Coordinates of C-alpha atoms in Angstrom, one line a residue:
Chain A
M90 CA -55.9 -40.8 -1.4
H91 CA -52.0 -40.4 -2.2
A92 CA -52.3 -41.8 -5.4
E93 CA -55.6 -39.7 -6.4
T94 CA -53.7 -36.4 -5.4
T95 CA -50.8 -37.4 -7.6
K96 CA -53.1 -38.2 -10.4
E97 CA -55.0 -34.9 -10.0
Q98 CA -51.7 -32.8 -10.0
K99 CA -50.4 -34.6 -13.0
T100 CA -53.7 -34.6 -14.9
A101 CA -53.6 -30.6 -14.2
A102 CA -50.3 -30.2 -15.4
L103 CA -50.9 -32.3 -18.6
A104 CA -54.2 -30.4 -19.0
A105 CA -52.3 -27.2 -18.9
F106 CA -49.9 -28.3 -21.6
K107 CA -52.4 -30.1 -23.7
D108 CA -53.1 -27.3 -26.6
L109 CA -49.7 -25.6 -26.4
A110 CA -47.8 -25.2 -29.3
R111 CA -44.6 -26.9 -29.8
E112 CA -42.5 -23.6 -30.1
P113 CA -39.6 -22.4 -28.2
G114 CA -40.8 -19.7 -25.7
V115 CA -44.6 -20.7 -26.0
P116 CA -46.6 -18.9 -23.2
K117 CA -47.9 -21.1 -20.7
P118 CA -51.4 -20.6 -18.7
D119 CA -49.9 -20.0 -15.6
P120 CA -46.2 -19.4 -15.3
I121 CA -44.3 -19.5 -12.1
L122 CA -41.1 -18.2 -13.9
V123 CA -40.9 -15.9 -17.0
V124 CA -37.5 -15.5 -18.5
D125 CA -36.6 -12.8 -21.3
N126 CA -33.6 -12.3 -23.5
V127 CA -31.3 -13.7 -20.7
V128 CA -27.6 -13.4 -22.3
R129 CA -24.3 -14.6 -20.6
R130 CA -21.1 -14.2 -22.5
F131 CA -17.6 -15.5 -21.4
G132 CA -15.4 -13.3 -23.6
G133 CA -16.3 -14.0 -27.1
L134 CA -18.5 -16.9 -26.5
T135 CA -22.2 -16.9 -25.9
A136 CA -22.8 -19.6 -23.4
V137 CA -26.7 -18.3 -22.7
E138 CA -29.1 -16.5 -24.9
V139 CA -32.3 -17.2 -24.2
E140 CA -34.8 -15.2 -25.9
H141 CA -38.2 -15.8 -23.8
V142 CA -39.0 -19.1 -21.9
E143 CA -42.0 -19.7 -19.2
V144 CA -42.5 -22.6 -16.7
Q145 CA -45.8 -23.8 -15.8
R146 CA -46.6 -23.7 -12.0
G147 CA -47.4 -27.1 -10.5
S148 CA -45.6 -29.1 -13.4
I149 CA -42.3 -31.0 -13.7
T150 CA -40.4 -29.2 -16.5
A151 CA -37.2 -31.1 -17.8
L152 CA -34.4 -28.8 -19.2
I153 CA -32.3 -31.0 -21.7
G154 CA -29.9 -30.5 -24.4
P155 CA -26.5 -31.8 -25.6
N156 CA -23.1 -31.2 -23.4
G157 CA -22.2 -27.5 -23.5
A158 CA -25.7 -26.4 -24.3
G159 CA -25.5 -23.8 -21.4
K160 CA -28.0 -25.5 -19.1
T161 CA -26.0 -24.9 -16.0
T162 CA -25.0 -21.8 -16.9
F163 CA -28.7 -20.9 -17.4
F164 CA -29.6 -22.2 -14.2
N165 CA -26.8 -20.1 -12.6
Q166 CA -28.1 -16.8 -13.8
L167 CA -31.6 -17.4 -12.7
T168 CA -30.4 -18.3 -9.4
G169 CA -27.9 -15.4 -8.7
F170 CA -25.1 -17.5 -8.7
D171 CA -23.6 -15.9 -11.8
T172 CA -24.3 -12.3 -13.1
A173 CA -26.3 -12.5 -16.6
D174 CA -25.0 -9.8 -19.0
S175 CA -28.2 -8.7 -19.7
G176 CA -32.0 -9.8 -19.7
Q177 CA -34.7 -10.2 -17.0
W178 CA -36.8 -12.8 -15.5
T179 CA -39.8 -12.8 -13.0
F180 CA -40.5 -15.5 -10.4
N181 CA -44.3 -15.3 -9.1
G182 CA -44.3 -12.0 -10.8
R183 CA -41.1 -10.6 -9.1
N184 CA -38.2 -9.1 -10.8
M185 CA -35.3 -11.4 -10.1
N186 CA -32.4 -10.2 -12.2
G187 CA -29.2 -8.8 -10.0
V188 CA -30.8 -10.5 -7.0
P189 CA -28.4 -12.2 -4.8
A190 CA -28.3 -16.0 -4.4
H191 CA -29.5 -16.2 -0.9
K192 CA -32.4 -13.8 -1.8
V193 CA -33.3 -15.8 -4.7
A194 CA -33.4 -18.8 -2.2
R195 CA -35.4 -17.0 0.4
S196 CA -38.1 -15.9 -2.2
G197 CA -38.9 -19.6 -2.8
M198 CA -36.7 -20.7 -5.7
V199 CA -34.0 -23.1 -4.4
R200 CA -31.5 -25.2 -6.5
T201 CA -29.3 -28.0 -6.0
F202 CA -26.0 -28.7 -7.7
Q203 CA -24.5 -30.9 -10.1
L204 CA -21.6 -31.8 -7.9
T205 CA -23.4 -32.6 -4.8
K206 CA -22.6 -30.1 -2.0
A207 CA -23.1 -32.2 1.1
L208 CA -21.5 -30.3 4.1
S209 CA -18.9 -33.0 5.0
K210 CA -18.2 -32.3 8.6
L211 CA -21.7 -31.5 9.5
T212 CA -24.2 -34.2 10.6
V213 CA -26.8 -35.3 8.2
L214 CA -29.3 -33.6 10.7
E215 CA -27.4 -30.4 11.0
N216 CA -27.4 -30.3 7.3
M217 CA -31.1 -30.5 7.3
R218 CA -31.5 -27.9 10.0
L219 CA -29.5 -25.4 8.0
G220 CA -32.1 -25.3 5.4
A221 CA -34.8 -24.0 7.7
Q222 CA -35.4 -20.1 7.0
A223 CA -35.9 -17.4 9.4
Q224 CA -34.1 -18.8 12.4
K225 CA -34.1 -16.6 15.2
G226 CA -30.9 -18.3 16.6
E227 CA -29.0 -17.1 13.2
T228 CA -28.6 -13.7 14.4
F229 CA -25.7 -13.1 16.3
W230 CA -26.8 -11.7 19.6
R231 CA -29.9 -13.9 19.9
A232 CA -27.5 -17.0 19.4
L233 CA -26.0 -16.1 22.7
V234 CA -29.1 -16.9 24.6
P235 CA -30.4 -20.4 23.9
S236 CA -33.8 -19.9 25.3
L237 CA -34.5 -17.5 22.7
W238 CA -34.0 -20.2 19.7
R239 CA -34.6 -23.7 21.5
G240 CA -38.4 -23.8 20.9
Q241 CA -37.9 -22.8 17.0
E242 CA -34.8 -25.4 16.9
D243 CA -37.2 -28.2 18.2
E244 CA -39.7 -27.4 15.5
I245 CA -37.1 -27.6 12.9
T246 CA -35.7 -30.5 14.0
E247 CA -38.9 -32.3 14.0
R248 CA -39.7 -31.3 10.4
A249 CA -36.0 -32.3 9.4
E250 CA -36.5 -35.6 11.0
E251 CA -39.8 -36.2 9.0
L252 CA -38.0 -35.3 5.9
L253 CA -35.1 -37.7 6.7
T254 CA -37.6 -40.4 7.4
R255 CA -39.3 -39.8 3.7
F256 CA -35.9 -39.9 2.3
K257 CA -35.0 -42.9 4.2
L258 CA -31.8 -41.1 5.8
D259 CA -33.2 -41.3 9.3
A260 CA -30.9 -44.2 10.2
K261 CA -27.9 -41.8 9.1
R262 CA -29.1 -38.6 11.1
D263 CA -26.1 -38.5 13.3
D264 CA -23.4 -39.6 10.7
F265 CA -21.1 -36.9 9.0
A266 CA -22.6 -36.1 5.8
G267 CA -19.0 -36.6 4.3
S268 CA -19.5 -40.5 5.2
L269 CA -22.6 -41.1 2.9
S270 CA -22.5 -42.5 -0.8
G271 CA -23.1 -40.5 -3.7
G272 CA -26.7 -41.4 -4.2
Q273 CA -27.2 -40.7 -0.4
R274 CA -25.8 -37.3 -0.8
K275 CA -28.3 -36.5 -3.7
L276 CA -31.1 -37.3 -1.6
L277 CA -29.8 -35.4 1.4
E278 CA -29.2 -32.4 -0.8
M279 CA -32.9 -32.6 -2.1
A280 CA -34.3 -33.0 1.3
R281 CA -32.2 -30.1 2.5
A282 CA -33.5 -28.0 -0.3
L283 CA -37.2 -28.8 0.8
M284 CA -36.2 -27.5 4.3
V285 CA -36.4 -24.0 2.7
R286 CA -40.1 -24.5 1.6
P287 CA -39.4 -23.8 -1.9
E288 CA -42.1 -23.1 -4.4
L289 CA -39.9 -23.9 -7.3
V290 CA -37.2 -26.7 -7.0
M291 CA -34.4 -26.4 -9.4
L292 CA -32.4 -29.9 -9.6
D293 CA -29.3 -29.8 -11.6
E294 CA -28.6 -33.5 -12.9
P295 CA -30.4 -35.3 -10.0
M296 CA -29.5 -38.7 -11.2
A297 CA -25.7 -38.2 -12.0
G298 CA -23.8 -40.6 -10.3
V299 CA -26.7 -42.4 -8.7
N300 CA -27.1 -46.2 -8.6
P301 CA -29.9 -47.7 -10.4
A302 CA -31.5 -48.9 -7.3
L303 CA -31.5 -45.3 -5.7
T304 CA -32.7 -43.8 -9.2
Q305 CA -36.2 -45.2 -8.8
S306 CA -36.6 -43.9 -5.3
L307 CA -35.1 -40.5 -6.4
L308 CA -37.7 -40.4 -9.3
G309 CA -40.3 -41.0 -6.7
H310 CA -39.2 -38.1 -4.5
V311 CA -39.1 -35.8 -7.5
K312 CA -43.0 -36.8 -8.6
D313 CA -43.7 -36.4 -4.9
L314 CA -42.6 -32.7 -5.1
R315 CA -45.4 -31.8 -7.7
E316 CA -48.0 -33.8 -5.6
Q317 CA -47.0 -31.4 -2.7
G318 CA -47.7 -28.3 -4.8
M319 CA -44.1 -27.5 -5.8
T320 CA -43.0 -26.7 -9.2
V321 CA -39.8 -28.7 -10.5
L322 CA -37.5 -27.6 -13.2
F323 CA -34.7 -30.1 -13.6
V324 CA -31.6 -30.6 -15.9
E325 CA -31.0 -34.2 -16.9
H326 CA -29.3 -36.3 -19.4
D327 CA -31.2 -39.5 -18.9
M328 CA -33.7 -39.7 -21.4
D329 CA -35.7 -42.6 -19.8
M330 CA -35.9 -40.5 -16.8
V331 CA -37.0 -37.4 -18.5
R332 CA -39.9 -39.3 -20.4
D333 CA -40.9 -41.1 -17.1
I334 CA -41.5 -38.0 -14.9
S335 CA -41.8 -34.7 -16.8
D336 CA -44.8 -33.1 -18.1
W337 CA -43.0 -30.6 -20.3
V338 CA -39.5 -30.5 -22.1
I339 CA -37.4 -27.4 -22.8
V340 CA -34.4 -28.1 -25.1
M341 CA -31.4 -26.1 -25.3
A342 CA -28.3 -26.0 -27.6
Q343 CA -25.7 -23.8 -27.9
G344 CA -27.2 -21.4 -25.3
N345 CA -30.6 -21.3 -27.0
V346 CA -33.8 -22.8 -26.3
I347 CA -34.7 -24.5 -29.7
A348 CA -37.8 -26.6 -28.8
E349 CA -40.5 -27.2 -26.2
G350 CA -43.1 -30.0 -26.1
P351 CA -44.2 -33.0 -24.3
P352 CA -41.9 -35.7 -23.4
D353 CA -43.1 -38.3 -25.8
T354 CA -42.9 -36.3 -28.9
I355 CA -40.0 -34.1 -28.2
M356 CA -37.2 -36.5 -29.2
S357 CA -38.7 -37.0 -32.5
D358 CA -38.6 -33.3 -33.5
S359 CA -36.1 -32.7 -36.1
R360 CA -34.6 -29.7 -34.5
V361 CA -33.7 -31.9 -31.3
I362 CA -32.5 -34.5 -33.5
D363 CA -30.2 -32.0 -35.3
A364 CA -29.2 -30.6 -32.1
Y365 CA -28.0 -34.0 -30.5
L366 CA -26.8 -35.4 -33.7
G367 CA -25.8 -32.5 -35.8
A368 CA -27.8 -31.1 -38.9
H369 CA -26.8 -33.4 -41.4
H370 CA -26.0 -36.5 -39.3
D371 CA -27.1 -39.0 -42.1
A372 CA -25.3 -37.1 -44.9
P373 CA -21.4 -37.3 -45.1
L374 CA -19.5 -34.3 -43.7
S375 CA -17.6 -31.8 -46.2
E376 CA -14.2 -30.5 -45.2
D377 CA -15.6 -27.1 -44.1
E378 CA -18.2 -28.6 -42.0
L379 CA -16.0 -30.8 -40.2
E380 CA -13.7 -27.7 -39.4
Q381 CA -16.6 -26.0 -38.3
Q382 CA -17.6 -28.7 -36.1
L383 CA -14.2 -29.1 -34.6
H384 CA -14.5 -25.4 -33.9
E385 CA -17.6 -25.5 -32.1
A386 CA -16.5 -28.6 -30.1
E387 CA -13.4 -26.5 -29.1
E388 CA -15.6 -23.6 -28.1
E389 CA -17.8 -25.7 -26.0
L390 CA -14.8 -27.0 -24.2
V391 CA -13.5 -23.3 -23.4
A392 CA -16.9 -22.6 -22.3
E393 CA -16.9 -25.5 -20.1
N394 CA -13.6 -24.7 -18.6
E395 CA -14.5 -21.1 -17.7
E396 CA -17.5 -22.3 -16.0
E397 CA -15.4 -24.6 -14.1
A398 CA -12.7 -21.9 -13.4
K399 CA -15.6 -19.6 -12.3
K400 CA -16.5 -22.1 -9.5
Chain B
M234 CA 21.9 -27.4 36.4
D235 CA 19.3 -25.4 38.4
W236 CA 16.2 -27.9 38.2
T237 CA 14.2 -25.5 40.6
T238 CA 14.4 -22.5 38.4
I239 CA 13.9 -24.6 35.3
I240 CA 10.6 -26.2 36.8
S241 CA 9.4 -23.3 38.5
T242 CA 9.7 -20.9 35.3
T243 CA 8.0 -24.0 33.2
V244 CA 5.0 -24.3 35.6
K245 CA 4.6 -20.4 35.8
A246 CA 4.6 -20.5 31.9
A247 CA 1.5 -22.8 31.8
I248 CA -0.5 -19.9 33.1
G249 CA 1.8 -17.0 32.4
V250 CA 1.2 -13.8 30.6
E251 CA 2.4 -15.2 27.2
T252 CA 0.1 -18.0 27.5
V253 CA -2.8 -15.7 28.1
W254 CA -2.2 -13.2 25.3
Y255 CA -1.5 -16.1 22.7
A256 CA -4.5 -18.0 23.8
L257 CA -6.6 -15.0 23.1
A258 CA -5.0 -14.4 19.8
A259 CA -5.5 -18.0 18.8
I260 CA -9.2 -18.3 20.0
G261 CA -9.8 -15.4 17.5
I262 CA -7.9 -17.6 14.8
N263 CA -9.9 -20.7 15.8
I264 CA -13.1 -18.6 15.0
H265 CA -11.7 -17.4 11.6
F266 CA -9.9 -20.6 10.5
G267 CA -11.2 -23.6 12.9
Y268 CA -14.9 -22.6 12.4
T269 CA -15.5 -20.5 9.5
G270 CA -12.8 -21.5 7.1
L271 CA -11.4 -17.9 6.9
L272 CA -7.4 -17.8 6.1
N273 CA -6.8 -14.9 8.3
F274 CA -2.8 -14.3 8.3
G275 CA -3.0 -10.8 9.8
Q276 CA -4.1 -11.7 13.3
S277 CA -1.2 -9.7 14.7
A278 CA -2.7 -6.6 13.2
F279 CA -5.7 -6.8 15.5
L280 CA -3.5 -7.1 18.5
A281 CA -1.4 -4.2 17.4
V282 CA -4.3 -1.7 16.7
A283 CA -5.8 -2.6 20.0
G284 CA -2.6 -2.3 21.8
Y285 CA -1.7 1.0 20.2
G286 CA -5.2 2.3 20.3
L287 CA -5.0 1.9 24.2
A288 CA -1.4 3.5 24.2
V289 CA -1.8 6.4 22.1
T290 CA -5.0 7.5 23.5
V291 CA -3.7 7.3 26.9
T292 CA -0.2 8.7 26.3
V293 CA -0.5 11.1 23.4
I294 CA -4.0 12.4 23.7
G295 CA -4.1 12.0 27.4
L296 CA -7.5 10.4 27.8
P297 CA -8.4 8.0 30.6
F298 CA -7.7 4.1 30.6
W299 CA -11.4 3.0 29.8
I300 CA -11.6 5.3 26.6
G301 CA -8.4 3.9 25.4
I302 CA -9.9 0.3 25.7
V303 CA -13.0 1.4 23.7
V304 CA -10.7 3.0 21.0
G305 CA -8.8 -0.2 20.7
L306 CA -11.8 -2.3 20.4
A307 CA -13.2 0.4 18.0
A308 CA -10.1 0.2 16.0
A309 CA -10.2 -3.7 15.7
V310 CA -13.8 -3.6 14.4
L311 CA -12.5 -0.9 12.0
L312 CA -9.6 -3.1 10.8
A313 CA -11.9 -6.2 10.3
L314 CA -14.2 -4.1 8.3
L315 CA -11.4 -2.7 5.9
L316 CA -10.1 -6.3 5.4
G317 CA -13.3 -7.9 4.9
I318 CA -15.1 -5.5 2.5
P319 CA -12.9 -5.9 -0.4
T320 CA -11.9 -9.6 0.2
L321 CA -14.7 -11.7 1.8
R322 CA -16.5 -11.8 -1.5
L323 CA -13.6 -13.4 -3.2
R324 CA -12.1 -17.0 -2.9
A325 CA -10.5 -17.7 0.5
D326 CA -6.8 -17.2 -0.6
Y327 CA -7.3 -13.7 -1.3
L328 CA -8.2 -12.9 2.2
A329 CA -4.9 -14.8 3.3
I330 CA -2.9 -12.6 0.7
V331 CA -4.5 -9.4 1.9
T332 CA -4.5 -10.0 5.6
I333 CA -0.7 -10.6 5.7
A334 CA 0.1 -7.6 3.6
A335 CA -2.0 -5.6 5.8
A336 CA -0.6 -6.6 8.9
E337 CA 2.9 -5.8 7.8
I338 CA 1.5 -2.7 6.8
V339 CA 0.1 -1.8 10.0
R340 CA 3.4 -2.9 11.7
L341 CA 5.6 -0.6 9.4
I342 CA 3.3 2.3 10.0
F343 CA 3.5 2.0 13.8
R344 CA 7.6 1.8 13.5
S345 CA 7.8 4.5 10.8
V346 CA 9.8 7.5 11.5
A347 CA 7.0 9.9 10.0
F348 CA 4.8 9.1 12.6
K349 CA 7.2 8.7 15.5
D350 CA 5.6 11.5 17.5
V351 CA 2.2 9.5 17.5
F352 CA 3.2 5.8 17.7
G353 CA 6.9 6.3 19.0
G354 CA 8.8 4.6 16.1
S355 CA 10.6 1.3 16.7
D356 CA 10.7 2.1 20.5
G357 CA 6.8 2.0 20.8
R358 CA 4.8 3.6 23.4
R359 CA 5.1 2.9 27.3
G360 CA 3.4 4.5 30.3
F361 CA -0.2 4.0 29.5
S362 CA -1.0 1.0 32.1
D363 CA -1.3 3.2 35.4
G364 CA -5.1 3.3 35.1
F365 CA -5.1 -0.4 34.8
Y366 CA -3.1 -0.9 37.9
A367 CA -4.9 1.9 39.7
L368 CA -7.7 -0.8 39.6
N369 CA -5.7 -3.5 41.1
P370 CA -7.6 -5.1 44.4
Y371 CA -4.3 -6.9 45.5
P372 CA -2.1 -5.2 48.0
D373 CA 1.6 -4.9 47.2
G374 CA 3.2 -8.2 48.0
T375 CA 4.0 -11.7 46.5
Y376 CA 1.3 -14.4 46.3
G377 CA 1.5 -18.0 45.9
F378 CA 3.6 -20.8 47.8
G379 CA 7.1 -22.0 47.6
W380 CA 8.4 -20.9 44.2
F381 CA 5.3 -20.7 42.5
T382 CA 4.8 -16.9 43.2
F383 CA 3.6 -14.0 41.3
N384 CA 3.9 -10.1 42.5
E385 CA 0.8 -8.2 42.8
R386 CA 0.8 -6.8 39.2
V387 CA 1.4 -9.8 37.5
L388 CA -1.5 -11.3 39.4
W389 CA -3.8 -8.6 38.4
V390 CA -2.8 -8.9 34.8
L391 CA -3.3 -12.9 35.1
T392 CA -6.7 -12.5 36.9
I393 CA -8.0 -10.0 34.0
G394 CA -6.5 -12.2 31.5
W395 CA -7.9 -15.5 32.5
I396 CA -11.3 -13.8 32.9
L397 CA -11.0 -12.9 29.4
V398 CA -9.9 -16.3 28.2
G399 CA -12.9 -17.8 30.1
L400 CA -15.3 -15.3 28.6
S401 CA -14.1 -15.8 25.3
C402 CA -14.5 -19.5 25.4
A403 CA -17.9 -19.2 27.0
V404 CA -18.9 -16.9 24.0
V405 CA -17.5 -19.3 21.6
Y406 CA -19.1 -22.5 23.1
L407 CA -22.5 -20.7 23.2
L408 CA -22.2 -19.4 19.6
M409 CA -20.9 -22.6 18.1
K410 CA -23.6 -24.6 19.7
S411 CA -26.2 -22.2 18.1
P412 CA -27.7 -22.1 14.6
W413 CA -25.4 -19.0 14.2
G414 CA -22.6 -21.4 14.4
R415 CA -24.0 -24.0 12.3
V416 CA -23.9 -21.4 9.4
L417 CA -20.2 -20.4 10.2
K418 CA -19.2 -24.4 10.1
A419 CA -21.4 -24.8 6.9
I420 CA -19.6 -21.8 5.1
R421 CA -16.3 -23.8 5.9
E422 CA -17.5 -26.7 4.1
D423 CA -19.2 -24.9 1.1
E424 CA -20.2 -21.5 0.7
D425 CA -22.2 -22.2 -2.4
A426 CA -24.4 -24.6 -0.7
V427 CA -25.0 -22.2 2.3
R428 CA -25.9 -19.3 -0.1
S429 CA -28.4 -21.7 -2.1
L430 CA -30.1 -22.3 1.2
G431 CA -30.9 -18.6 1.7
K432 CA -27.9 -17.5 4.1
N433 CA -26.1 -14.2 3.4
V434 CA -22.6 -15.7 3.2
F435 CA -20.8 -12.4 3.2
S436 CA -22.6 -11.0 6.3
Y437 CA -21.6 -14.1 8.2
K438 CA -18.1 -14.1 7.2
M439 CA -17.9 -10.4 8.2
Q440 CA -19.2 -11.2 11.8
S441 CA -16.6 -13.9 12.1
L442 CA -13.8 -11.7 11.3
I443 CA -15.1 -8.9 13.5
L444 CA -15.6 -11.5 16.4
G445 CA -12.4 -13.4 15.9
G446 CA -10.4 -9.9 15.6
V447 CA -11.9 -8.4 18.7
I448 CA -11.2 -11.4 20.7
G449 CA -7.6 -11.5 19.4
S450 CA -7.2 -7.6 20.1
L451 CA -8.1 -8.4 23.8
G452 CA -4.6 -10.2 23.7
G453 CA -3.0 -7.0 22.3
F454 CA -4.6 -5.3 25.6
I455 CA -2.9 -8.1 27.8
Y456 CA 0.5 -7.8 26.3
G457 CA 0.6 -3.9 26.6
L458 CA -0.7 -3.9 30.1
A459 CA 1.4 -6.6 31.1
Y460 CA 4.6 -5.2 30.0
A461 CA 3.5 -1.5 30.4
S462 CA 4.4 -1.0 26.8
V463 CA 4.0 -1.7 23.3
Q464 CA 6.4 -2.1 20.5
P465 CA 5.6 -2.7 16.7
D466 CA 8.0 -5.7 16.1
I467 CA 6.1 -7.6 18.7
F468 CA 3.0 -7.8 16.6
G469 CA 5.0 -9.3 13.5
T470 CA 4.0 -12.2 11.3
E471 CA 5.3 -14.7 13.6
T472 CA 2.8 -13.8 16.1
T473 CA 0.1 -14.9 13.8
F474 CA 2.1 -18.2 12.9
F475 CA 2.3 -18.9 16.5
A476 CA -1.3 -18.5 16.9
Y477 CA -1.9 -20.8 14.0
T478 CA 0.5 -23.4 15.5
I479 CA -1.5 -23.4 18.8
V480 CA -4.9 -23.8 17.1
I481 CA -3.6 -26.7 15.3
L482 CA -1.8 -28.0 18.4
G483 CA -4.9 -27.9 20.5
G484 CA -7.2 -29.1 17.6
A485 CA -9.1 -26.6 15.4
A486 CA -12.9 -25.8 15.8
R487 CA -12.5 -27.1 19.4
V488 CA -13.6 -24.8 22.1
F489 CA -10.7 -25.3 24.6
G490 CA -8.3 -26.1 21.9
P491 CA -6.5 -22.8 21.7
V492 CA -6.1 -22.4 25.3
V493 CA -4.6 -26.0 26.1
G494 CA -2.6 -25.4 22.7
S495 CA -1.1 -22.1 24.1
M496 CA -0.3 -23.8 27.4
I497 CA 1.7 -26.6 26.0
F498 CA 3.3 -24.2 23.3
W499 CA 4.7 -22.2 26.0
V500 CA 5.6 -24.7 28.6
L501 CA 7.5 -26.5 25.8
L502 CA 9.2 -23.4 24.6
V503 CA 10.2 -22.5 28.1
L504 CA 11.2 -25.9 29.3
V505 CA 13.4 -26.4 26.3
N506 CA 15.0 -23.2 26.8
G507 CA 15.5 -23.8 30.4
V508 CA 17.2 -27.1 29.7
L509 CA 19.3 -26.3 27.0
S510 CA 20.7 -23.0 28.7
G511 CA 21.3 -25.0 31.7
A512 CA 23.1 -27.7 29.8
V513 CA 25.2 -25.1 27.8
Q514 CA 26.0 -23.4 31.2
S515 CA 27.2 -26.5 32.9
G516 CA 29.3 -27.6 30.0
F517 CA 26.8 -30.7 28.9
I518 CA 26.4 -29.2 25.4
T519 CA 29.4 -27.9 23.7
F520 CA 28.4 -27.4 20.2
M521 CA 26.5 -24.3 20.7
D522 CA 26.5 -21.3 23.0
I523 CA 23.9 -19.5 24.9
T524 CA 22.9 -17.2 22.2
Q525 CA 21.9 -20.1 20.1
V526 CA 19.7 -21.7 22.5
G527 CA 16.9 -19.3 21.5
P528 CA 16.6 -20.3 17.8
F529 CA 17.3 -23.9 18.5
R530 CA 14.5 -24.1 20.8
F531 CA 11.9 -23.2 18.0
L532 CA 13.7 -25.7 15.7
L533 CA 12.9 -28.5 18.3
V534 CA 9.4 -27.1 18.7
G535 CA 9.1 -27.0 15.0
L536 CA 10.3 -30.8 14.8
G537 CA 7.5 -31.6 17.5
L538 CA 5.0 -30.1 15.6
I539 CA 5.9 -31.9 12.4
L540 CA 5.6 -35.2 14.5
L541 CA 2.4 -34.1 16.0
L542 CA 0.9 -33.4 12.3
V543 CA 2.3 -36.8 11.2
Y544 CA 0.9 -39.0 14.1
R545 CA -2.1 -36.9 15.4
P546 CA -3.3 -34.5 12.7
Q547 CA -6.4 -33.6 14.4
G548 CA -4.6 -32.0 17.4
I549 CA -5.4 -32.7 21.2
F550 CA -9.0 -32.3 21.1
G551 CA -9.8 -33.0 17.4
D552 CA -11.9 -35.8 16.2
K553 CA -10.1 -38.3 14.0
R554 CA -13.3 -39.1 12.1
E555 CA -13.3 -35.6 10.7
I556 CA -9.7 -35.8 9.4
A557 CA -10.9 -39.1 7.8
I558 CA -13.5 -37.3 5.8
D559 CA -10.8 -34.8 4.3
A560 CA -8.7 -37.9 3.1
R561 CA -11.7 -39.1 0.9

């Protein structure tokens, strides 16, 4: 039964993508997230300028692109962690621009981070419990009367333990999150995001710094999300992983969405090759071009630095 | 050397007025710094506005004692809002800068010549504590046994003071066991992660700032009532730094850390002072005179704290595993 639903979800997703054009911004049959004209500038540098992009409900969509393409910045705009200079986007038909990060999460759009944010001095179980929404004990006055929130806390704990078992972290439940390995932290962060009961899970480089043994189990968990009816949008560099699990790929370069398509053909798209390897990667460079490339590389570095500084 | 006096003052210091009001200030700092990770360097201002709120309401405006207490508490809440609104959205260090500056502004306003008819300048205010002592249930006399005695006024202040300390600890214990406290501790670890899980970080930081400020302000009341006066220079920055020392000594993010820290801090100060003064007076120590003992005891206490941080960085109640995580 397990495998069947996987297949069903995957077939449904693939069917939805079957006849789509391979153009950037192509409309999807049932988009959960629709983005229009999102622009983010850092001084003179335009880090993100996305005209139009849609994410299909119930699919696993990969967002790829060379370093400095603006993928993480784009994520930050959508999730309210940064303020876009202009543009708008809707999630489930609700306008989300200018909505603060915590409200974005409450509406069902939950993200993880490239550099994992495990809450080190909280135990693994406390990390998980924190993810639950609408907790009665999280308001000041009710917190003072344990009988008001005990019952809900028990339910939350039960759900947290189920998730921990699924992610094979149940043996670590009472350890400090800070004592976990890098890969285990990634698992914990993903499990914690699921405590929010999201509709759209946005994973920023879920495989970065994870050893190959854990990679397989992480991949399984990402596929699992789709099986449970969630939509996944993830940033990733590892093309093998992208090919393995995604139904659709969106390619960004220099802040723009330059191509979209199914994973098996996207890497042969000339625009994608150009973006990764340079437009004339097989022709010798002229002096001007070299200069320009150096310049661009420099700008990318500046953008990245600024992003870092903002954090 | 008069050992009886030295020992009796030292033992009394363990539960004395100083210990009480510093414990309250430190419980507030523990909520800010220990649990939420807020660097509030202006705790003395919370004590000051509460003490002066009470003093001015009673002496200048002539309203009853209880209204003075309400005004003092309201002033502490207002101060927390004023400090928090512009700074809590920014990175943690900005709060530190703003609070230390604000605390100095508050102190300088209270001692300014321009407002002398309201706040009394550098002499401060006195004569507002009658309402408090009118409630004293203890008849006149001394209480205790042997040299361990207090008069009825001190006993009344200590009774109320320790009740407040106990209540504050109970509130901190209940809150930090609850999901509300879990959000605070998570904010201390990583704000962005908490935001990504749908919690309004700004609101929680504000609640923490108000709660810690109000508990700290109780220390301002106790000081004012115990000495029947408030002076601006009592609420200088060193008050805040003593409170931080106490929190770290006792162990940050531990319910009883600030209370035990405050007891040890004052016992040490009083003991060192007594022993040194005695030694100077009876000629055992010749390289300094009696006026130098005061500053010198702080030097010794500072040395002791450095040694504590080196050999037991988690404080008395702290958990060594937590410090080990930081070192990663």
